[in-house]
Amino acid sequence: QSVLTQPPSLSAAPGQKVTISCSGSSSNIGNNYVSWYQQFPGTAPKLLISENNKRPSGIPDRFSGSKSDTSATLGITGLQAGDEADYYCGTWDSSLSAWVFGGGTKLTVL
Amino acid sequence: EVRLVESGGGFVKPGGSLRLSCAASGFSFNNVWMSWVRQTPGKGLEWVGRLKSQPNGGPTDYAAPLKGRFIISGDASKNTLYLQMDNLQAEDTAVYFCATGTGGIKWGQGTLVTVSS
């Protein structure tokens, strides 16, 4: 049972927009920055979004992040076949003094 | 370019120990946070812990369930991060990644640890 809650799976057609939610509490998302990661099978995760909404160099602006209260959202516009991957949210939990991840969302591009 | 290369994974019997290494290049990890994250086959990511490597040791934090069995250390002269794992159990079977930052900015490719009799 993950501290952060994500939908296990989502699907959408190419070209569409999809949003992935991440729900937490005041001890984690509510008072700390959220990061988002993309992971393809058999590879290491890759940082997509840091500090709620900052994209590292090289990440397309099709990817965006936002946060409101104790929830965060990853948005992907202009969905492409190559976006089919697992997506994780993560943040610091001040009560646990630990980094926590969501359970991951498997995105399928139809 | 930042590069992280993990090594030291392999097969170990329950109750055994293993030490993983993470060789960093392209930056000095002196006084920056470095983390270990693991991923059970087919499952999600689990944060193991972090170290802020400093000349005479540095602060560490661990995931509560792993504290006491796992120890993170670093050698700034070698730009290498370590994860000492003791009393390993089947549920510790996972791919272990090292990463820069607390939650993972740049990641290594991971090393597989299999605990089995």
Tab-separated table of C-alpha atoms in Angstrom:
chain	number	residue	atom	x	y	z
A	1	GLN	CA	0.000	0.000	0.000
A	2	SER	CA	1.696	3.192	-1.214
A	3	VAL	CA	1.581	6.435	0.752
A	4	LEU	CA	0.721	8.262	-2.479
A	5	THR	CA	-2.254	7.061	-4.500
A	6	GLN	CA	-2.218	6.855	-8.292
A	7	PRO	CA	-4.620	5.147	-10.668
A	8	PRO	CA	-3.079	1.777	-11.626
A	9	SER	CA	-3.725	2.271	-15.317
A	10	LEU	CA	-4.951	4.742	-17.899
A	11	SER	CA	-5.389	4.616	-21.626
A	12	ALA	CA	-5.887	7.208	-24.306
A	13	ALA	CA	-5.594	7.572	-28.048
A	14	PRO	CA	-2.683	9.199	-29.865
A	15	GLY	CA	-2.944	12.958	-30.014
A	16	GLN	CA	-5.172	13.188	-26.966
A	17	LYS	CA	-4.415	14.672	-23.570
A	18	VAL	CA	-4.169	12.573	-20.445
A	19	THR	CA	-3.835	13.508	-16.785
A	20	ILE	CA	-2.427	11.264	-14.075
A	21	SER	CA	-3.387	12.055	-10.510
A	22	CYS	CA	-1.374	11.572	-7.341
A	23	SER	CA	-3.115	11.935	-4.006
A	24	GLY	CA	-1.395	12.299	-0.655
A	25	SER	CA	-1.701	14.178	2.598
A	26	SER	CA	-0.503	17.266	4.418
A	27	SER	CA	2.630	15.462	5.579
A	28	ASN	CA	3.799	14.841	2.039
A	29	ILE	CA	2.281	16.536	-1.031
A	30	GLY	CA	0.610	19.209	1.040
A	31	ASN	CA	3.900	20.648	2.258
A	32	ASN	CA	6.594	19.420	-0.104
A	33	TYR	CA	7.519	19.526	-3.766
A	34	VAL	CA	6.320	16.746	-6.053
A	35	SER	CA	8.362	14.998	-8.733
A	36	TRP	CA	7.207	12.805	-11.593
A	37	TYR	CA	9.090	9.964	-13.273
A	38	GLN	CA	8.713	7.995	-16.487
A	39	GLN	CA	9.869	4.399	-16.711
A	40	PHE	CA	9.985	2.069	-19.696
A	41	PRO	CA	10.188	-1.704	-19.119
A	42	GLY	CA	13.656	-2.861	-18.177
A	43	THR	CA	15.077	0.637	-17.816
A	44	ALA	CA	15.727	3.083	-15.002
A	45	PRO	CA	13.184	5.759	-14.125
A	46	LYS	CA	13.721	9.153	-15.685
A	47	LEU	CA	12.855	12.430	-13.999
A	48	LEU	CA	10.097	14.221	-15.923
A	49	ILE	CA	9.001	16.939	-13.527
A	50	SER	CA	10.612	18.329	-10.394
A	51	GLU	CA	9.424	20.874	-7.831
A	52	ASN	CA	5.785	20.403	-8.872
A	53	ASN	CA	6.090	21.831	-12.366
A	54	LYS	CA	9.696	22.203	-13.508
A	55	ARG	CA	10.864	20.251	-16.537
A	56	PRO	CA	14.523	19.194	-16.635
A	57	SER	CA	16.444	20.008	-19.749
A	58	GLY	CA	15.374	17.814	-22.653
A	59	ILE	CA	11.860	17.064	-21.425
A	60	PRO	CA	9.285	18.215	-24.007
A	61	ASP	CA	6.748	20.816	-22.984
A	62	ARG	CA	4.014	18.254	-23.735
A	63	PHE	CA	4.664	17.164	-20.156
A	64	SER	CA	3.449	19.406	-17.342
A	65	GLY	CA	2.948	19.179	-13.616
A	66	SER	CA	0.700	20.917	-11.141
A	67	LYS	CA	-0.177	20.690	-7.484
A	68	SER	CA	-3.169	21.700	-5.419
A	69	ASP	CA	-3.423	21.101	-1.673
A	70	THR	CA	-2.658	17.423	-1.155
A	71	SER	CA	-2.890	16.292	-4.772
A	72	ALA	CA	-0.678	16.583	-7.804
A	73	THR	CA	-1.266	15.999	-11.483
A	74	LEU	CA	0.911	15.080	-14.432
A	75	GLY	CA	-0.434	16.189	-17.785
A	76	ILE	CA	0.644	14.853	-21.155
A	77	THR	CA	-0.646	16.497	-24.321
A	78	GLY	CA	-0.352	15.321	-27.906
A	79	LEU	CA	-0.031	11.729	-26.741
A	80	GLN	CA	2.400	9.611	-28.738
A	81	ALA	CA	3.000	5.873	-28.929
A	82	GLY	CA	6.391	6.471	-27.341
A	83	ASP	CA	4.719	7.834	-24.206
A	84	GLU	CA	3.467	4.356	-23.329
A	85	ALA	CA	5.244	3.732	-20.013
A	86	ASP	CA	4.835	3.617	-16.253
A	87	TYR	CA	4.592	6.957	-14.472
A	88	TYR	CA	5.347	7.546	-10.798
A	89	CYS	CA	4.913	10.518	-8.511
A	90	GLY	CA	7.163	11.082	-5.536
A	91	THR	CA	7.686	13.517	-2.707
A	92	TRP	CA	9.222	13.891	0.729
A	93	ASP	CA	7.068	12.830	3.645
A	94	SER	CA	7.855	15.002	6.649
A	95	SER	CA	6.223	12.604	9.136
A	96	LEU	CA	8.090	9.570	7.865
A	97	SER	CA	11.307	11.502	7.124
A	98	ALA	CA	11.435	9.517	3.929
A	99	TRP	CA	10.870	9.907	0.226
A	100	VAL	CA	7.656	8.226	-0.858
A	101	PHE	CA	6.497	7.102	-4.282
A	102	GLY	CA	3.072	6.489	-5.694
A	103	GLY	CA	2.231	2.974	-6.803
A	104	GLY	CA	2.667	3.916	-10.446
A	105	THR	CA	0.313	4.361	-13.383
A	106	LYS	CA	0.649	2.256	-16.509
A	107	LEU	CA	-0.213	4.443	-19.479
A	108	THR	CA	-1.390	2.686	-22.607
A	109	VAL	CA	-1.598	4.549	-25.894
A	110	LEU	CA	-4.384	2.922	-27.863
B	1	GLU	CA	27.815	14.307	-18.179
B	2	VAL	CA	26.516	12.757	-14.963
B	3	ARG	CA	26.880	8.991	-14.960
B	4	LEU	CA	26.044	6.467	-12.255
B	5	VAL	CA	27.058	2.814	-12.497
B	6	GLU	CA	25.859	0.308	-9.913
B	7	SER	CA	27.593	-2.984	-9.252
B	8	GLY	CA	27.695	-5.743	-6.660
B	9	GLY	CA	24.328	-7.358	-7.254
B	10	GLY	CA	23.891	-11.106	-7.525
B	11	PHE	CA	22.482	-14.172	-5.787
B	12	VAL	CA	22.571	-14.467	-2.019
B	13	LYS	CA	20.967	-16.916	0.410
B	14	PRO	CA	18.457	-15.722	3.018
B	15	GLY	CA	20.270	-14.297	6.004
B	16	GLY	CA	23.258	-13.334	3.886
B	17	SER	CA	24.832	-9.956	3.184
B	18	LEU	CA	25.736	-7.982	0.109
B	19	ARG	CA	27.378	-4.631	-0.557
B	20	LEU	CA	26.369	-2.636	-3.587
B	21	SER	CA	28.490	0.124	-5.094
B	22	CYS	CA	27.549	3.107	-7.203
B	23	ALA	CA	30.388	4.769	-9.088
B	24	ALA	CA	29.589	8.363	-9.931
B	25	SER	CA	31.260	10.467	-12.598
B	26	GLY	CA	30.664	13.838	-14.139
B	27	PHE	CA	30.195	15.536	-10.779
B	28	SER	CA	31.456	15.415	-7.225
B	29	PHE	CA	28.952	14.024	-4.796
B	30	ASN	CA	30.693	15.606	-1.856
B	31	ASN	CA	27.988	17.441	0.103
B	32	VAL	CA	25.118	16.451	-2.162
B	33	TRP	CA	22.334	14.005	-1.426
B	34	MET	CA	22.580	10.581	-3.034
B	35	SER	CA	19.904	7.918	-2.750
B	36	TRP	CA	19.198	4.243	-3.223
B	37	VAL	CA	15.840	3.154	-4.611
B	38	ARG	CA	14.739	-0.405	-5.249
B	39	GLN	CA	12.125	-2.005	-7.445
B	40	THR	CA	10.749	-5.470	-6.897
B	41	PRO	CA	10.247	-7.336	-10.181
B	42	GLY	CA	6.984	-6.205	-11.719
B	43	LYS	CA	6.260	-3.822	-8.874
B	44	GLY	CA	6.689	-0.162	-8.043
B	45	LEU	CA	9.530	1.939	-6.717
B	46	GLU	CA	10.579	1.848	-3.070
B	47	TRP	CA	12.932	4.406	-1.577
B	48	VAL	CA	15.688	2.788	0.475
B	49	GLY	CA	17.484	5.804	1.881
B	50	ARG	CA	19.877	8.684	1.283
B	51	LEU	CA	23.264	10.020	2.269
B	52	LYS	CA	24.777	13.465	2.125
B	53	SER	CA	28.398	12.520	1.672
B	54	GLN	CA	30.795	14.692	3.658
B	55	PRO	CA	34.496	14.281	4.574
B	56	ASN	CA	33.767	12.828	8.015
B	57	GLY	CA	30.611	10.958	7.231
B	58	GLY	CA	27.310	12.701	6.611
B	59	PRO	CA	23.650	12.601	7.508
B	60	THR	CA	21.590	9.640	6.423
B	61	ASP	CA	17.903	8.796	6.319
B	62	TYR	CA	16.340	5.402	5.749
B	63	ALA	CA	12.959	3.965	4.966
B	64	ALA	CA	11.677	2.808	8.349
B	65	PRO	CA	11.224	-0.883	7.441
B	66	LEU	CA	14.856	-1.132	6.317
B	67	LYS	CA	16.577	0.806	9.070
B	68	GLY	CA	19.033	-1.336	10.955
B	69	ARG	CA	19.589	-3.866	8.177
B	70	PHE	CA	20.675	-1.458	5.422
B	71	ILE	CA	23.500	1.055	5.762
B	72	ILE	CA	24.428	3.716	3.231
B	73	SER	CA	27.936	5.111	3.122
B	74	GLY	CA	30.100	6.986	0.689
B	75	ASP	CA	33.711	7.570	-0.267
B	76	ALA	CA	34.103	11.055	-1.670
B	77	SER	CA	37.695	10.338	-2.727
B	78	LYS	CA	36.380	7.617	-5.020
B	79	ASN	CA	33.085	9.335	-5.852
B	80	THR	CA	31.405	6.093	-4.848
B	81	LEU	CA	28.235	5.392	-2.907
B	82	TYR	CA	27.671	2.118	-1.091
B	83	LEU	CA	24.720	0.149	0.226
B	84	GLN	CA	25.504	-2.520	2.800
B	85	MET	CA	22.623	-4.956	3.142
B	86	ASP	CA	22.537	-7.506	5.971
B	87	ASN	CA	20.191	-10.342	6.940
B	88	LEU	CA	18.714	-10.326	3.467
B	89	GLN	CA	15.316	-11.912	2.941
B	90	ALA	CA	13.380	-13.043	-0.118
B	91	GLU	CA	11.384	-9.817	-0.088
B	92	ASP	CA	14.601	-7.861	-0.610
B	93	THR	CA	14.876	-9.346	-4.105
B	94	ALA	CA	14.802	-6.302	-6.367
B	95	VAL	CA	16.681	-4.120	-8.798
B	96	TYR	CA	18.590	-1.536	-6.801
B	97	PHE	CA	19.160	1.896	-8.326
B	98	CYS	CA	21.345	4.694	-7.089
B	99	ALA	CA	20.339	8.219	-7.943
B	100	THR	CA	21.411	11.794	-7.397
B	101	GLY	CA	19.249	13.866	-5.107
B	102	THR	CA	16.784	12.608	-2.536
B	103	GLY	CA	14.046	11.439	-4.882
B	104	GLY	CA	16.150	10.743	-7.917
B	105	ILE	CA	17.308	13.230	-10.500
B	106	LYS	CA	19.817	11.197	-12.476
B	107	TRP	CA	19.604	7.415	-12.125
B	108	GLY	CA	21.953	4.539	-12.702
B	109	GLN	CA	20.948	1.487	-14.703
B	110	GLY	CA	20.395	-0.616	-11.595
B	111	THR	CA	21.797	-3.885	-10.290
B	112	LEU	CA	19.712	-6.990	-9.565
B	113	VAL	CA	19.798	-8.611	-6.140
B	114	THR	CA	18.206	-12.037	-5.833
B	115	VAL	CA	17.705	-13.559	-2.390
B	116	SER	CA	16.911	-17.235	-2.640
B	117	SER	CA	17.847	-20.539	-1.081
